[in-house]
Coordinates of C-alpha atoms and ligand atoms in Angstrom, one line a residue:
X221 CA 25.0 4.9 343.0
X222 CA 22.7 7.8 343.9
X223 CA 19.7 7.3 346.2
X224 CA 16.1 7.7 345.2
X225 CA 14.3 11.0 345.5
X226 CA 10.9 10.0 344.5
X227 CA 9.5 7.7 347.2
X228 CA 5.9 6.5 347.2
X229 CA 5.3 7.7 350.8
X230 CA 5.9 11.2 349.7
X231 CA 4.3 10.9 346.3
X232 CA 1.1 9.8 347.9
X233 CA 1.3 12.2 350.9
X234 CA 2.8 15.5 349.8
X235 CA 2.4 16.9 353.3
X236 CA 4.8 14.2 354.6
X237 CA 7.4 15.5 352.2
X238 CA 7.2 18.8 354.0
X239 CA 7.1 17.5 357.5
X240 CA 9.5 14.5 357.5
X241 CA 13.2 15.2 356.9
X242 CA 14.7 12.4 354.8
X243 CA 18.4 12.0 354.1
X244 CA 18.6 10.4 350.6
X245 CA 20.7 7.3 351.3
X246 CA 18.8 4.3 349.8
X247 CA 18.7 3.0 346.2
X248 CA 15.0 2.3 345.8
X249 CA 13.0 0.4 344.9
X250 CA 14.9 -2.7 345.9
X251 CA 14.5 -5.6 343.4
X252 CA 12.0 -8.4 343.6
X253 CA 12.7 -11.7 341.9
X254 CA 11.4 -15.2 341.9
X255 CA 12.8 -18.1 344.0
X256 CA 12.1 -20.9 341.6
X257 CA 14.3 -23.4 343.3
X258 CA 12.6 -23.2 346.6
X259 CA 9.2 -23.0 344.9
X260 CA 9.8 -26.3 343.2
X261 CA 11.6 -28.1 346.0
X262 CA 9.0 -27.1 348.6
X263 CA 5.8 -27.1 346.5
X264 CA 5.0 -23.5 347.0
X265 CA 2.5 -22.0 344.5
X266 CA 4.8 -19.0 344.1
X267 CA 7.7 -17.6 346.1
X268 CA 9.3 -14.2 345.5
X269 CA 12.0 -12.4 347.3
X270 CA 12.3 -8.7 348.1
X271 CA 16.0 -7.9 348.2
X272 CA 16.6 -5.1 350.7
X273 CA 20.3 -6.2 350.7
X274 CA 20.8 -3.7 347.8
X275 CA 19.6 -0.6 349.6
X276 CA 23.0 1.0 349.7
X277 CA 26.8 0.6 349.1
X278 CA 29.1 -0.5 350.5
X279 CA 26.6 -1.9 353.0
X280 CA 22.9 -2.4 352.4
X281 CA 20.2 -4.2 354.3
X282 CA 17.0 -3.1 356.1
X283 CA 18.5 -0.5 358.4
X284 CA 19.2 1.9 355.5
X285 CA 15.4 2.5 355.1
X286 CA 15.1 3.6 358.7
X287 CA 18.3 5.6 358.7
X288 CA 17.0 7.9 355.9
X289 CA 14.5 9.3 358.3
X290 CA 16.6 9.1 361.5
X291 CA 19.6 10.8 360.0
X292 CA 17.4 13.2 358.1
X293 CA 16.0 14.3 361.5
X294 CA 19.5 14.5 363.0
X295 CA 20.6 16.8 360.2
X296 CA 17.4 18.9 360.5
X297 CA 18.3 19.4 364.2
X298 CA 21.8 20.4 363.2
X299 CA 23.4 17.6 365.3
X300 CA 27.0 16.7 364.6
X301 CA 26.9 13.2 365.9
X302 CA 24.6 10.3 366.7
X303 CA 24.9 7.7 369.5
X304 CA 23.5 4.3 369.0
X305 CA 23.5 0.8 370.5
X306 CA 23.6 -2.8 369.4
X307 CA 25.4 -6.1 369.7
X308 CA 29.1 -6.4 368.8
X309 CA 28.2 -7.5 365.2
X310 CA 25.2 -5.2 364.9
X311 CA 24.3 -4.5 361.3
X312 CA 22.4 -1.5 362.6
X313 CA 25.4 0.0 364.3
X314 CA 27.6 -0.5 361.2
X315 CA 24.9 0.8 358.8
X316 CA 24.5 3.9 361.1
X317 CA 28.2 4.5 361.2
X318 CA 28.6 4.3 357.4
X319 CA 25.5 6.4 356.7
X320 CA 26.4 8.9 359.3
X321 CA 29.8 9.4 357.6
X322 CA 28.1 9.9 354.3
X323 CA 26.0 12.7 355.7
X324 CA 28.8 14.3 357.6
X325 CA 27.8 13.1 361.1
X326 CA 30.0 11.3 363.6
X327 CA 28.8 8.0 365.0
X328 CA 29.4 6.7 368.5
X329 CA 28.4 3.1 369.0
X330 CA 27.9 1.2 372.3
X331 CA 28.1 -2.4 371.5
X332 CA 27.3 -5.3 373.8
X333 CA 28.6 -8.9 373.9
X334 CA 27.1 -11.6 371.7
X335 CA 27.9 -15.1 370.4
X336 CA 30.8 -15.1 368.1
X337 CA 30.4 -15.5 364.3
X338 CA 32.3 -14.6 361.1
X339 CA 30.0 -11.6 360.4
X340 CA 30.8 -10.1 363.9
X341 CA 34.4 -10.0 362.9
X342 CA 33.6 -8.5 359.4
X343 CA 31.3 -5.8 360.9
X344 CA 33.8 -4.9 363.6
X345 CA 36.6 -4.5 361.0
X346 CA 34.3 -2.4 358.8
X347 CA 33.8 0.0 361.7
X348 CA 37.5 0.8 361.5
X349 CA 36.9 2.0 357.9
X350 CA 33.8 3.9 358.9
X351 CA 35.7 5.8 361.5
X352 CA 33.2 4.9 364.2
X353 CA 33.9 5.6 367.9
X354 CA 33.2 2.1 369.5
X355 CA 32.7 1.2 373.1
X356 CA 32.3 -2.2 374.6
X357 CA 29.2 -2.5 376.7
X358 CA 29.7 -5.7 378.7
X359 CA 31.1 -3.9 381.7
X360 CA 29.2 -0.7 382.4
X361 CA 31.6 0.2 385.2
X362 CA 34.4 0.3 382.7
X363 CA 32.3 2.5 380.4
X364 CA 31.7 4.9 383.2
X365 CA 35.3 5.6 383.6
X366 CA 36.0 5.4 379.9
X367 CA 36.0 7.3 376.8
X368 CA 32.3 7.5 376.3
X369 CA 31.8 9.9 379.2
X370 CA 34.8 11.9 377.8
X371 CA 33.2 12.1 374.4
X372 CA 29.8 13.1 375.8
X373 CA 31.4 15.8 377.9
X374 CA 33.1 17.1 374.8
X375 CA 29.7 17.2 373.0
X376 CA 28.3 19.2 376.0
X377 CA 31.2 21.7 375.7
X378 CA 30.3 22.3 372.1
X379 CA 26.6 22.6 373.0
X380 CA 25.6 19.8 370.6
X381 CA 24.5 16.6 372.1
X382 CA 24.5 13.6 369.8
X383 CA 21.1 12.4 368.7
X384 CA 20.3 9.1 370.4
X385 CA 19.2 6.4 368.0
X386 CA 17.8 3.3 369.9
X387 CA 18.9 -0.2 369.0
X388 CA 17.9 -1.2 365.5
X389 CA 16.8 2.4 364.7
X390 CA 13.3 1.2 365.7
X391 CA 11.5 4.4 366.6
X392 CA 8.3 5.6 365.0
X393 CA 10.4 7.8 362.8
X394 CA 12.7 4.9 361.7
X395 CA 9.7 2.7 361.0
X396 CA 8.4 5.3 358.5
X397 CA 11.1 3.9 356.2
X398 CA 9.2 0.6 356.2
X399 CA 5.9 2.3 355.8
X400 CA 7.4 3.5 352.5
X401 CA 8.6 0.0 351.8
X402 CA 5.0 -1.4 351.9
X403 CA 3.9 1.3 349.4
X404 CA 6.9 0.5 347.3
X405 CA 5.9 -3.1 347.2
X406 CA 2.4 -2.1 346.1
X407 CA 3.9 -0.2 343.1
X408 CA 5.8 -3.3 342.1
X409 CA 2.7 -5.4 342.3
X410 CA 0.8 -2.8 340.1
X411 CA 3.7 -3.0 337.6
X412 CA 3.1 -6.8 337.4
X413 CA 6.5 -7.8 338.9
X414 CA 4.8 -10.1 341.4
X415 CA 1.3 -11.0 342.5
X416 CA -0.1 -9.6 345.7
X417 CA 1.4 -11.9 348.4
X418 CA -0.9 -14.0 350.5
X419 CA 1.9 -14.1 353.1
X420 CA 5.1 -12.2 353.7
X421 CA 7.9 -13.6 355.9
X422 CA 10.3 -11.2 357.7
X423 CA 12.7 -11.5 360.6
X424 CA 11.5 -9.7 363.8
X425 CA 14.2 -8.1 365.9
X426 CA 13.7 -4.6 367.3
X427 CA 10.4 -4.6 365.3
X428 CA 10.7 -1.4 363.3
X429 CA 10.9 -3.3 360.1
X430 CA 7.8 -5.4 360.6
X431 CA 5.7 -2.7 362.4
X432 CA 6.4 -0.1 359.6
X433 CA 5.8 -2.7 356.9
X434 CA 2.5 -3.8 358.4
X435 CA 1.4 -0.1 358.4
X436 CA 2.7 0.4 354.9
X437 CA 0.9 -2.7 353.5
X438 CA -2.3 -1.4 355.0
X439 CA -1.8 2.1 353.7
X440 CA -1.3 0.5 350.3
X441 CA -4.5 -1.4 350.6
X442 CA -2.8 -4.8 350.6
X443 CA -4.3 -7.7 352.5
X444 CA -1.1 -9.8 352.9
X445 CA -0.6 -11.6 356.1
X446 CA 2.7 -10.8 357.8
X447 CA 4.6 -13.6 359.5
X448 CA 7.2 -11.9 361.7
X449 CA 9.7 -14.4 362.8
X450 CA 11.2 -13.5 366.2
X451 CA 15.0 -13.7 366.5
X452 CA 15.4 -11.8 369.8
X453 CA 14.2 -12.7 373.3
X454 CA 10.4 -12.4 373.9
X455 CA 11.1 -9.6 376.4
X456 CA 12.2 -7.5 373.5
X457 CA 9.8 -8.5 370.8
X458 CA 6.2 -9.4 371.6
X459 CA 2.7 -8.4 370.6
X460 CA 2.3 -5.6 373.2
X461 CA 5.6 -4.0 372.3
X462 CA 4.8 -4.4 368.6
X463 CA 1.5 -2.7 369.1
X464 CA 3.1 0.2 370.9
X465 CA 5.5 0.8 368.1
X466 CA 2.8 0.3 365.5
X467 CA 0.5 2.8 367.1
X468 CA 3.2 5.3 367.7
X469 CA 4.2 5.2 364.1
X470 CA 0.6 5.5 363.0
X471 CA 0.1 8.5 365.3
X472 CA 3.3 10.2 364.0
X473 CA 2.1 9.8 360.4
X474 CA -1.4 11.0 361.2
X475 CA 0.0 14.1 363.0
X476 CA 2.2 14.9 360.1
X477 CA -0.5 14.2 357.6
X478 CA -4.1 13.7 358.8
X479 CA -5.1 12.2 355.4
X480 CA -2.8 9.2 356.1
X481 CA -4.9 6.1 355.7
X482 CA -5.8 4.1 358.7
X483 CA -6.2 0.3 358.3
X484 CA -9.4 -1.4 359.0
X485 CA -7.9 -4.5 360.3
X486 CA -5.2 -3.2 362.7
X487 CA -2.9 -5.9 363.7
X488 CA -5.1 -8.8 362.7
X489 CA -2.9 -9.7 359.7
X490 CA 0.2 -10.1 361.9
X491 CA 1.4 -13.4 363.3
X492 CA 4.5 -13.3 365.5
X493 CA 6.3 -16.7 365.1
X494 CA 8.2 -17.8 368.2
X495 CA 9.4 -21.3 367.3
X496 CA 12.5 -20.5 365.3
X497 CA 14.4 -18.3 367.9
X498 CA 16.5 -21.1 369.5
X499 CA 18.5 -20.4 372.6
X500 CA 19.5 -16.8 372.3
X501 CA 20.0 -13.8 370.1
X502 CA 22.6 -14.5 367.4
X503 CA 22.9 -18.2 368.4
X504 CA 22.5 -20.1 365.2
X505 CA 20.0 -23.0 365.0
X506 CA 20.1 -26.2 363.0
X507 CA 16.8 -25.2 361.3
X508 CA 18.1 -21.7 360.5
X509 CA 21.4 -23.1 359.0
X510 CA 19.5 -25.6 357.0
X511 CA 17.5 -22.7 355.6
X512 CA 20.7 -20.8 354.8
X513 CA 22.1 -23.8 352.9
X514 CA 18.8 -24.5 351.0
X515 CA 18.4 -20.9 349.9
X516 CA 21.9 -20.8 348.7
X517 CA 22.0 -24.1 346.9
X518 CA 18.6 -23.8 345.3
X519 CA 18.5 -20.1 344.4
X520 CA 21.9 -18.6 345.1
X521 CA 20.6 -16.4 347.9
X522 CA 22.8 -15.5 350.8
X523 CA 21.1 -15.6 354.2
X524 CA 22.6 -15.4 357.7
X525 CA 22.2 -17.4 360.9
X526 CA 21.1 -14.5 363.2
X527 CA 18.1 -13.1 361.3
X528 CA 17.2 -14.2 357.8
X529 CA 18.0 -17.9 358.2
X530 CA 15.6 -18.1 361.1
X531 CA 12.9 -16.3 359.0
X532 CA 13.4 -18.6 356.1
X533 CA 13.3 -21.6 358.4
X534 CA 9.7 -20.6 359.2
X535 CA 8.8 -20.4 355.6
X536 CA 10.3 -23.8 354.9
X537 CA 8.6 -25.4 357.9
X538 CA 5.2 -24.0 356.7
X539 CA 5.8 -25.2 353.2
X540 CA 6.7 -28.7 354.5
X541 CA 3.4 -28.7 356.5
X542 CA 1.6 -28.1 353.2
X543 CA 0.5 -24.6 354.2
X544 CA 1.9 -22.8 351.1
X545 CA 0.8 -25.1 348.3
X546 CA -1.8 -22.6 347.2
X547 CA -0.2 -19.4 348.4
X548 CA 1.7 -16.6 346.8
X549 CA 4.6 -16.1 349.3
X550 CA 7.1 -13.2 349.6
X551 CA 10.3 -13.5 351.6
X552 CA 11.5 -10.1 352.7
X553 CA 15.3 -10.4 352.7
X554 CA 16.6 -7.8 355.2
X555 CA 20.3 -8.9 355.0
X556 CA 23.0 -6.8 353.4
X557 CA 23.9 -8.2 350.0
X558 CA 27.1 -6.3 349.2
X559 CA 30.4 -8.0 349.5
X560 CA 32.1 -7.2 352.7
X561 CA 35.6 -7.0 351.2
X562 CA 35.2 -3.4 350.1
X563 CA 34.8 -2.2 353.7
X564 CA 36.8 -4.6 355.8
X565 CA 40.0 -4.5 353.6
X566 CA 43.1 -5.8 355.4
X567 CA 42.4 -4.0 358.6
X568 CA 44.0 -5.1 361.9
X569 CA 41.6 -6.0 364.7
X570 CA 44.1 -4.7 367.2
X571 CA 43.2 -1.2 366.3
X572 CA 39.7 -1.9 367.8
X573 CA 39.1 -1.2 371.5
X574 CA 40.5 -4.1 373.5
X575 CA 37.0 -5.3 374.5
X576 CA 36.4 -6.5 370.9
X577 CA 39.6 -8.5 370.5
X578 CA 38.0 -11.6 371.9
X579 CA 35.9 -12.0 368.7
X580 CA 39.1 -12.5 366.8
X581 CA 41.0 -14.5 369.4
X582 CA 38.2 -16.9 370.2
X583 CA 36.6 -19.4 367.9
X584 CA 33.2 -18.7 366.2
X585 CA 30.2 -20.7 367.4
X586 CA 30.1 -24.3 366.2
X587 CA 27.2 -23.8 363.6
X588 CA 29.2 -21.0 362.0
X589 CA 32.2 -23.2 361.2
X590 CA 32.8 -24.2 357.6
X591 CA 32.5 -28.0 358.4
X592 CA 29.0 -27.5 359.6
X593 CA 27.9 -24.7 357.3
X594 CA 28.4 -24.9 353.5
X595 CA 28.3 -21.1 353.4
X596 CA 29.5 -19.2 356.4
X597 CA 28.5 -15.7 355.4
Ligands
LIG283 C1 18.2 -5.7 362.2 C2 17.9 -6.8 361.2 C3 16.7 -7.4 361.2 C4 15.6 -7.1 362.2 O1 14.9 -5.8 361.9 P1 14.2 -5.1 363.1 O2 13.7 -3.9 362.5 O3 15.2 -4.9 364.1 O4 13.1 -6.0 363.6 C5 16.5 -8.4 360.3 N1 17.4 -8.8 359.5 C6 18.7 -8.2 359.5 C7 19.7 -8.8 358.6 C8 19.0 -7.2 360.4 O5 20.2 -6.7 360.4

């Protein structure tokens, strides 16, 4: 249950332990295991999976690694609340709300519209249990008159503004969680749990995961290529924006500890993959849903249509093109792996702000319906 105190980022850089505040939220290291079904079916030399779904209870996934540093900083600054943003079904907003509660902070979430899916409903219901303050974002005019301003004014009165956490938690500080993840992987390679990957596949959203990971791999002296599979519009995730975040994170770490190792090859090992995005964010694709079905039927792994299915679709496509015959591949699974029942319970969606009722009253998108998807998680 308890989180992990000894993380490789701090073990290797004692100065960072002094200068970065970390809230211990994650159960680390996350497991690695082998995907023998996919290996055989797709003729991949070797394929492992890093399961970041187990980072926390009752809700894991990649966001917990970032939140350790973000909420650690909020606590250091003696904030009482955090304000963050996302889509209605945002895993980040839910993870933030649940982790904030664990650390005694209040979470206010501004959530925007998105295509409907089963996980949107589950995550929204889970917010009821997390005690989040939710606001629908689609109509900024309504927001202006609404409770958000009220709550900000209240914060002002008490002299404690909420700490603002950008979408996905993808600041340089948040990305430090994934610098640690790269070093964590190196430890697992040294322990013989897996070979050094020739290529790592990961979903690319707000980019904190991939940017931090790339730095962490380099700090660990690993030469793995990183295939970052874009699942958001190109205006949000692209090489320039990636480089900005990558350099900011590197600068932050170098400021906090001048001995932090700089990579020789910079961003050369990164490839941003654009072909699996589809029409829009959180709009499931045929290739993504085929990947969800394959991963589940061959190896019992649960993926999703918004992020990890699209990342796995890239891996599958490369394997089918014969690119992975002689490669050691690692799939970095960023999706929560804990059952949702514990947090959604039998809650009533009508207790949510009215803006969100549509997700329960309207149908989910076609590719998320059970007839089309063997597994609709
Ligand atoms: C947020 C998220 C991602 C993307 O991570 P970024 O750091 O935003 O790029 C990938 N997978 C899942 C399941 C996520 O919730």
